[in-house]
Coordinates of C-alpha atoms in Angstrom, one line a residue:
M1 CA 89.8 38.4 107.9
S2 CA 90.9 36.5 104.8
A3 CA 91.1 37.4 101.2
E4 CA 87.9 35.3 100.7
E5 CA 86.2 37.3 103.6
H6 CA 86.7 40.8 102.1
Q7 CA 85.4 40.5 99.0
T8 CA 81.9 38.9 100.0
P9 CA 78.9 41.9 98.7
V10 CA 77.3 43.9 101.4
F11 CA 74.0 42.6 99.8
R12 CA 73.6 39.2 98.4
D13 CA 71.4 38.4 96.0
L14 CA 68.4 36.8 97.7
Q15 CA 68.9 32.6 96.7
A16 CA 66.4 30.0 97.9
D17 CA 69.7 27.2 98.5
D18 CA 72.1 29.7 100.2
H19 CA 72.8 27.4 104.0
D20 CA 74.8 30.9 105.2
P21 CA 73.0 33.7 104.6
E22 CA 74.6 35.9 107.1
I23 CA 71.4 37.0 109.0
T24 CA 72.7 39.1 112.1
E25 CA 70.9 39.6 115.5
I26 CA 70.7 42.2 118.2
S27 CA 68.6 42.9 121.2
S28 CA 65.7 45.0 121.0
L29 CA 63.0 46.0 123.5
C30 CA 59.6 45.1 123.3
F31 CA 57.0 47.7 123.1
N32 CA 54.7 45.1 124.2
C33 CA 56.0 43.8 127.4
G34 CA 59.5 45.7 128.2
E35 CA 61.5 42.8 128.0
D36 CA 64.1 42.2 125.6
G37 CA 63.5 40.0 122.7
I38 CA 65.7 39.8 118.6
T39 CA 65.5 40.9 116.1
K40 CA 67.3 39.6 112.6
L41 CA 68.6 41.2 110.3
L42 CA 69.1 40.8 107.0
L43 CA 70.3 42.6 104.1
T44 CA 69.8 41.1 100.2
K45 CA 69.0 41.7 96.9
I46 CA 66.0 41.0 95.2
P47 CA 66.9 39.5 91.7
F48 CA 66.0 42.9 88.6
Y49 CA 65.0 45.5 91.0
K50 CA 66.8 46.1 93.8
E51 CA 68.7 45.9 98.1
I52 CA 66.3 45.4 101.3
I53 CA 67.1 45.2 104.5
L54 CA 64.6 42.2 106.0
M55 CA 63.7 42.4 110.0
S56 CA 62.1 40.1 111.5
F57 CA 61.6 41.4 115.9
E58 CA 60.1 38.3 118.2
C59 CA 60.1 38.1 121.9
D60 CA 59.9 35.3 124.0
H61 CA 58.1 36.2 126.9
C62 CA 54.6 37.6 125.3
G63 CA 55.5 35.8 121.7
C64 CA 54.9 39.6 120.0
K65 CA 56.1 39.5 116.3
N66 CA 56.9 42.2 113.7
N67 CA 57.8 41.7 110.4
E68 CA 59.2 45.0 108.7
V69 CA 60.9 45.5 105.1
Q70 CA 63.7 48.8 104.1
S71 CA 64.4 50.0 101.3
G72 CA 69.2 49.4 101.1
D73 CA 68.9 51.1 97.5
K74 CA 71.3 54.0 97.1
I75 CA 69.4 57.1 96.3
Q76 CA 69.7 58.4 93.0
E77 CA 71.8 61.1 91.1
K78 CA 68.0 62.4 89.9
G79 CA 65.2 62.6 90.5
V80 CA 62.2 60.9 88.6
L81 CA 58.9 62.8 88.0
I82 CA 56.4 60.1 86.1
R83 CA 53.5 60.7 84.0
V84 CA 51.0 58.0 83.3
T85 CA 47.5 58.7 81.2
V86 CA 45.1 56.0 82.1
T87 CA 41.8 55.5 80.0
S88 CA 41.3 51.9 80.0
L89 CA 41.3 49.3 82.9
I90 CA 44.0 47.7 81.0
D91 CA 46.0 50.3 82.7
L92 CA 45.0 50.7 85.8
N93 CA 47.5 46.8 86.2
R94 CA 50.7 48.9 85.3
Q95 CA 53.1 47.7 87.4
V96 CA 54.3 50.4 90.1
I97 CA 57.6 50.2 92.1
K98 CA 56.9 53.1 94.7
S99 CA 59.7 54.4 97.3
D100 CA 58.9 55.4 100.5
Y101 CA 60.2 59.5 99.2
A102 CA 57.0 59.6 96.3
T103 CA 54.2 61.4 96.2
V104 CA 51.6 60.7 94.7
K105 CA 48.4 62.5 92.7
I106 CA 45.7 62.5 90.7
P107 CA 45.1 66.4 89.6
E108 CA 41.7 65.3 88.4
I109 CA 40.3 64.5 91.1
E110 CA 42.6 67.0 94.1
F111 CA 44.6 64.0 95.2
E112 CA 47.7 63.0 97.4
I113 CA 49.6 60.8 98.9
P114 CA 52.1 62.2 100.4
P115 CA 55.8 61.1 100.7
Q116 CA 56.4 58.9 103.8
S117 CA 53.3 58.8 105.0
K118 CA 53.0 54.8 103.8
R119 CA 56.3 52.6 103.2
G120 CA 57.6 51.9 99.7
E121 CA 55.8 48.7 97.8
I122 CA 55.5 47.2 94.6
T123 CA 51.8 46.9 93.8
N124 CA 49.9 48.4 90.8
I125 CA 48.0 51.5 89.4
E126 CA 44.8 49.9 90.7
G127 CA 46.3 48.7 94.0
I128 CA 47.4 52.5 94.8
L129 CA 43.5 53.2 94.7
S130 CA 42.2 50.3 96.4
R131 CA 44.2 50.9 98.9
C132 CA 43.4 54.5 99.7
I133 CA 39.9 53.6 99.4
A134 CA 40.4 50.2 102.7
G135 CA 42.2 53.5 104.4
L136 CA 39.9 56.0 104.3
E137 CA 36.5 53.3 105.6
Q138 CA 38.9 52.0 108.2
D139 CA 37.4 54.2 110.6
Q140 CA 34.0 55.4 108.6
P141 CA 31.9 53.8 111.1
A142 CA 33.7 55.5 114.4
R143 CA 34.0 59.1 112.3
K144 CA 29.9 58.5 111.5
T145 CA 29.4 58.9 115.5
L146 CA 31.8 61.3 116.3
D147 CA 32.2 63.5 113.0
P148 CA 29.1 63.2 111.1
D149 CA 30.1 66.1 108.5
S150 CA 33.5 64.9 108.0
A151 CA 31.8 61.2 107.3
K152 CA 29.7 62.3 104.8
K153 CA 32.5 64.6 103.1
I154 CA 34.7 61.8 103.3
E155 CA 32.3 59.2 102.4
A156 CA 31.7 61.4 98.8
F157 CA 35.2 61.0 98.4
I158 CA 35.8 57.8 98.8
Q159 CA 32.8 57.1 95.5
V160 CA 34.8 59.8 93.6
L161 CA 38.0 57.0 94.5
I162 CA 35.9 54.3 93.8
D163 CA 34.6 55.2 90.2
T164 CA 38.4 56.7 89.2
K165 CA 38.9 53.3 90.0
T166 CA 36.2 52.0 87.4
C167 CA 37.9 54.4 85.2
A168 CA 35.1 56.2 84.2
K169 CA 36.7 59.2 83.0
P170 CA 40.7 58.9 81.8
F171 CA 42.2 60.9 84.6
T172 CA 46.1 61.2 85.1
I173 CA 48.3 59.2 88.0
V174 CA 51.9 61.7 88.7
I175 CA 54.1 60.0 90.4
D176 CA 57.1 62.6 92.2
D177 CA 59.9 61.0 93.4
P178 CA 63.4 62.8 94.7
S179 CA 64.8 59.4 95.4
G180 CA 64.8 58.7 91.5
N181 CA 63.6 54.8 93.0
S182 CA 60.1 54.3 91.5
F183 CA 59.4 53.1 88.4
V184 CA 55.9 52.2 86.1
E185 CA 55.4 49.7 83.5
N186 CA 55.6 50.7 80.1
L187 CA 53.0 48.4 78.3
N188 CA 54.3 49.0 74.9
A189 CA 58.5 47.4 75.9
P190 CA 60.6 47.6 74.7
L191 CA 59.1 50.8 72.4
V192 CA 58.1 54.3 73.5
D193 CA 54.1 54.7 75.6
P194 CA 52.7 56.8 74.6
A195 CA 50.7 57.1 77.8
L196 CA 53.8 57.3 80.0
T197 CA 55.9 60.2 80.6
I198 CA 59.3 60.2 82.6
T199 CA 61.2 63.4 83.1
H200 CA 64.7 63.1 85.7
F201 CA 65.3 66.2 87.4
E202 CA 67.4 67.9 90.1
R203 CA 66.5 67.9 93.4
N204 CA 66.5 71.4 95.0
K205 CA 67.4 71.7 98.6
E206 CA 64.6 70.7 100.2
Q207 CA 64.2 67.9 98.6
N208 CA 67.7 66.5 99.7
H209 CA 66.5 66.6 102.7
L210 CA 63.9 64.4 102.3
V211 CA 65.9 62.1 100.9
G212 CA 68.3 62.7 104.1
I213 CA 71.0 64.2 102.1
Y214 CA 72.2 67.1 104.2
E215 CA 75.4 69.6 103.2
D216 CA 77.5 71.9 105.2
E217 CA 76.0 75.5 103.9
L218 CA 78.3 77.7 105.5
R219 CA 81.6 75.3 104.8
E220 CA 80.0 75.9 101.5
I221 CA 79.8 79.3 101.5
K222 CA 83.2 80.0 103.3
E223 CA 84.4 78.2 100.1
E224 CA 83.1 79.6 97.8
E225 CA 84.7 82.5 99.6
E226 CA 88.5 81.4 99.2
L227 CA 87.6 80.2 95.4
R228 CA 86.9 83.9 94.7
E229 CA 89.3 85.4 96.1
I230 CA 92.1 82.2 94.6
K231 CA 90.5 83.4 91.0
E232 CA 91.5 87.2 91.9
E233 CA 95.3 86.3 92.8
E234 CA 95.1 84.1 89.3
E235 CA 93.5 87.4 87.6
E236 CA 96.6 89.7 89.1
N237 CA 99.5 87.6 88.7
D238 CA 99.9 86.3 85.1
E239 CA 103.3 83.9 86.4
K240 CA 100.9 82.5 88.2
T241 CA 98.4 81.7 85.6
N242 CA 101.0 80.2 83.4
A243 CA 102.1 78.2 86.0
D244 CA 98.6 76.9 85.7
N245 CA 98.4 76.1 82.2
V246 CA 101.3 73.9 82.7
T247 CA 99.7 71.8 85.4
A248 CA 96.9 71.2 83.0
D249 CA 98.7 70.1 80.7
T250 CA 100.6 67.6 82.8
L251 CA 97.4 66.4 84.4
A252 CA 95.7 65.6 80.8
D253 CA 98.6 62.5 81.0
E254 CA 97.7 61.6 84.1
V255 CA 95.5 59.1 85.6
L256 CA 94.3 59.3 88.8
H257 CA 92.8 57.3 91.0
F258 CA 90.0 57.4 93.8
G259 CA 88.3 55.1 96.2
T260 CA 84.1 54.9 96.1
N261 CA 82.1 51.9 96.6
C262 CA 80.9 49.2 94.0
P263 CA 77.4 50.4 92.4
S264 CA 76.6 46.5 92.5
C265 CA 77.6 44.8 95.6
N266 CA 79.3 47.8 97.8
A267 CA 82.4 47.1 98.1
P268 CA 85.5 49.1 98.2
C269 CA 87.0 49.7 94.8
E270 CA 89.0 52.2 92.6
T271 CA 87.6 54.5 90.3
N272 CA 90.2 56.1 87.7
M273 CA 90.2 59.2 86.5
K274 CA 91.8 60.3 83.3
L275 CA 91.2 64.3 81.0
T276 CA 90.8 63.6 77.1
S277 CA 90.6 65.4 73.5
I278 CA 87.6 64.4 71.0
P279 CA 89.3 64.7 67.9
F280 CA 87.3 67.6 66.0
F281 CA 85.1 67.6 69.3
K282 CA 86.2 68.8 72.7
E283 CA 88.0 67.4 76.0
V284 CA 85.9 64.5 78.2
I285 CA 86.9 62.9 81.7
I286 CA 86.7 59.0 81.1
M287 CA 85.6 57.6 84.8
A288 CA 86.3 53.7 85.0
T289 CA 85.7 51.6 88.0
N290 CA 86.3 47.8 87.9
C291 CA 85.7 46.3 91.5
D292 CA 87.8 42.8 92.7
A293 CA 85.0 41.7 94.8
C294 CA 82.1 40.9 92.2
G295 CA 84.1 41.6 88.7
H296 CA 81.9 44.9 88.4
R297 CA 82.9 46.6 85.7
T298 CA 81.3 50.5 84.7
N299 CA 82.7 53.7 82.6
E300 CA 81.2 57.1 83.2
V301 CA 81.8 60.3 80.2
K302 CA 81.8 63.9 81.5
S303 CA 82.1 67.0 79.6
G304 CA 84.7 68.5 80.3
S305 CA 83.8 71.7 78.9
G306 CA 80.1 72.6 80.6
I307 CA 77.0 73.0 78.4
N308 CA 77.2 74.4 74.9
E309 CA 75.1 77.4 73.7
K310 CA 73.0 74.6 71.3
G311 CA 71.7 71.3 71.4
V312 CA 72.8 68.8 68.7
K313 CA 70.8 66.2 66.7
I314 CA 73.0 63.7 65.0
T315 CA 71.6 61.2 62.9
L316 CA 73.7 58.2 61.3
R317 CA 72.1 55.2 58.6
I318 CA 73.9 52.1 58.9
T319 CA 75.2 50.8 55.5
D320 CA 78.1 49.2 56.1
P321 CA 79.8 47.2 58.9
I322 CA 82.3 49.1 59.7
D323 CA 79.9 51.7 61.1
L324 CA 79.1 50.1 63.9
S325 CA 83.0 50.8 65.1
R326 CA 82.4 54.6 64.8
D327 CA 83.8 56.3 68.4
V328 CA 80.5 57.3 69.9
L329 CA 80.4 59.3 73.1
K330 CA 77.2 59.6 75.0
S331 CA 76.6 62.3 77.5
E332 CA 74.2 61.8 80.6
T333 CA 71.8 64.5 79.6
C334 CA 71.1 62.4 75.3
S335 CA 68.8 60.4 74.5
M336 CA 68.3 57.5 72.0
S337 CA 66.4 56.5 69.7
I338 CA 65.8 53.9 66.4
P339 CA 63.3 55.0 64.2
E340 CA 63.2 51.9 62.2
L341 CA 62.4 49.4 65.6
D342 CA 60.3 52.7 66.8
F343 CA 62.3 52.6 69.6
E344 CA 63.4 54.8 72.2
V345 CA 65.5 55.6 75.3
G346 CA 65.7 58.3 77.4
A347 CA 68.6 61.0 78.8
G348 CA 70.3 58.8 81.7
T349 CA 69.1 55.8 80.8
L350 CA 72.9 54.1 79.8
G351 CA 74.4 57.0 82.0
G352 CA 78.0 58.6 80.1
K353 CA 79.6 56.7 77.9
F354 CA 82.3 56.6 75.0
T355 CA 82.9 53.1 73.3
T356 CA 82.1 52.1 69.6
L357 CA 78.5 52.0 68.1
E358 CA 78.2 48.7 68.7
G359 CA 78.8 49.0 71.8
L360 CA 76.1 51.6 73.2
L361 CA 74.1 49.0 70.9
V362 CA 74.9 45.9 73.6
A363 CA 74.9 48.2 76.7
M364 CA 71.5 49.0 75.4
K365 CA 70.2 45.7 74.8
D366 CA 71.6 44.5 78.6
Q367 CA 69.8 47.5 80.2
L368 CA 66.3 46.1 78.4
T369 CA 67.3 42.4 79.4
G370 CA 69.2 42.3 81.9
Q371 CA 68.4 45.3 84.9
N372 CA 64.4 46.1 83.7
P373 CA 62.6 45.5 87.0
L374 CA 58.9 44.4 85.0
M375 CA 60.3 42.7 81.5
C376 CA 62.1 39.6 83.2
G377 CA 62.4 37.4 85.6
D378 CA 58.3 35.9 87.2
S379 CA 56.7 39.8 86.8
A380 CA 56.7 39.7 82.5
T381 CA 53.6 38.4 81.5
S382 CA 54.1 35.8 78.3
E383 CA 53.1 38.1 75.8
L384 CA 55.9 40.8 77.0
K385 CA 58.5 38.6 77.7
E386 CA 57.4 37.6 73.5
R387 CA 57.7 40.8 72.8
M388 CA 61.0 41.2 74.1
Q389 CA 62.0 38.2 71.9
E390 CA 61.1 39.6 69.1
F391 CA 62.9 43.1 69.5
T392 CA 65.7 41.7 70.9
E393 CA 66.4 39.0 67.8
K394 CA 65.8 42.8 66.0
L395 CA 68.7 44.4 67.3
D396 CA 70.7 41.7 67.3
N397 CA 70.5 41.9 63.4
I398 CA 71.4 45.3 63.6
I399 CA 74.2 44.7 66.1
S400 CA 75.6 41.4 64.1
G401 CA 75.3 43.8 60.7
K402 CA 72.6 41.7 59.3
K403 CA 70.6 44.1 58.5
F404 CA 71.3 47.6 57.4
G405 CA 69.4 50.8 56.7
S406 CA 68.2 51.5 59.9
R407 CA 69.0 55.3 62.0
I408 CA 70.6 55.7 65.0
V409 CA 69.3 59.5 66.4
L410 CA 71.3 60.9 69.3
D411 CA 69.5 64.1 70.5
D412 CA 71.5 66.1 72.6
P413 CA 70.2 69.1 74.3
A414 CA 73.2 70.0 76.4
G415 CA 75.7 69.4 72.7
N416 CA 77.7 67.4 75.0
S417 CA 77.3 64.1 72.9
Y418 CA 79.9 63.0 69.4
L419 CA 79.7 60.6 66.4
Q420 CA 83.0 60.1 64.7
N421 CA 83.0 61.1 61.3
V422 CA 84.9 58.2 59.1
Y423 CA 85.5 60.6 56.5
A424 CA 86.7 63.9 58.7
P425 CA 87.0 66.7 57.5
E426 CA 85.4 65.8 55.0
A427 CA 81.3 65.9 55.4
D428 CA 80.0 62.3 56.0
P429 CA 77.7 61.5 53.4
E430 CA 75.5 58.8 55.0
M431 CA 75.5 60.7 58.8
E432 CA 73.7 64.4 59.2
I433 CA 74.4 67.0 62.7
V434 CA 71.9 69.8 63.7
Y435 CA 72.3 71.9 65.6
Y436 CA 69.3 73.0 67.8
Q437 CA 68.1 76.3 69.9
R438 CA 66.9 74.7 73.5
T439 CA 63.0 75.4 74.6
F440 CA 62.1 76.2 77.9
E441 CA 61.4 72.6 78.8
H442 CA 65.1 71.3 78.1
N443 CA 66.4 74.7 79.6
E444 CA 64.6 73.3 82.7
E445 CA 65.6 70.4 82.6
L446 CA 68.8 71.3 82.1
G447 CA 68.6 73.7 86.2
L448 CA 69.9 76.6 83.4
N449 CA 66.1 78.4 83.8
D450 CA 67.3 78.6 88.4
M451 CA 71.4 80.3 86.7
K452 CA 72.3 83.7 88.1
L453 CA 75.1 84.5 86.0
E454 CA 75.2 88.0 86.9
D455 CA 74.6 90.4 90.0
Y456 CA 74.9 87.6 92.2
A457 CA 74.4 90.7 95.2
E458 CA 70.8 91.2 94.3
D459 CA 70.3 88.5 96.0
E460 CA 72.2 88.7 99.5

């Protein structure tokens, strides 16, 4: 295989002028006549959305045809819980990306669409309600004959859905997606939408099984037992502990390498990992990936010392161009806001990053203008495009140092974020650091409420 063929992405961009889309043909059984037909597979990527698998079946014997689309996107590290308060007909027009694993609920009318009952789709809130109404009405004629009582109850509930679709009363729609691949449009983008709440959460065992992630529990138990034995031996042997400390110091000066797949084209590539210490802060782990196939580069930062006892909120007022060159560590649990622009990005939006303040603002801008599926491309309205252009100009003025006085706020409940103090070890007059006690909701999002650190044997 040549180098050029080796570097071809698995999922290629969807292009009209692509003369060689690499369609795979396989022989398949026709369920209509029992003869062999042909299934064609096309792995492609929809711009500003995700990877998909197009499947087309055709039988030359009976003429039966069937088309299907499946998601080829990866499962995200965390699930997503989206709540939308619908108060007007404008809210019904919010665009929605719903994956196969998403559960859709309307608590006010005790309505729920279970996961994997319908294919993933791109629609809006009104479209979700319309499909449910059409699905319930489909078998009503036969149901009225065979089971009049059930038909009467379903007819009454259909009327409830119709009233809900006309927005007669405000209601809440909840999308719970363990795969993390669902999305609801922000009508105030790029500003904060008060009617839209997005929360990321750690999957439990059942949710991992739902999205197809299985772990060998017996192997994990065995590994935990082995780690416990190793820890006991280390505590009893001082010489071995000292040797381990020397090893840790040695690793701090090394760059580790391990194989992985590119998050953009899925081609094999290499990730570099380095343990480093930030002055006046703590140790962190920096991971950088560079793909030779498509040129994609990414970096991520993980804390090397766990979750702090308190959360931290850092506020910096930009008064000089040199402020943009300050080093900043934004953990994956940290949210970021610019009050003067009424703008906020939630935790996990940009992942963990170790860069400069200018680099963080540029990454945030690229995230908004280049990777959001509903703010770019043909689906964006002219009003949204104008609003995005106006916001981008204001953000560019901050990045280029043309506008001073704006505040950058980093709020990290885990306490693992950092912004360089150029006056260190003295206090920085333009920066305010506040440590606070986490709330129950903060601990719930970090997964701390479910942790048990003592008396493990009670659960055995």
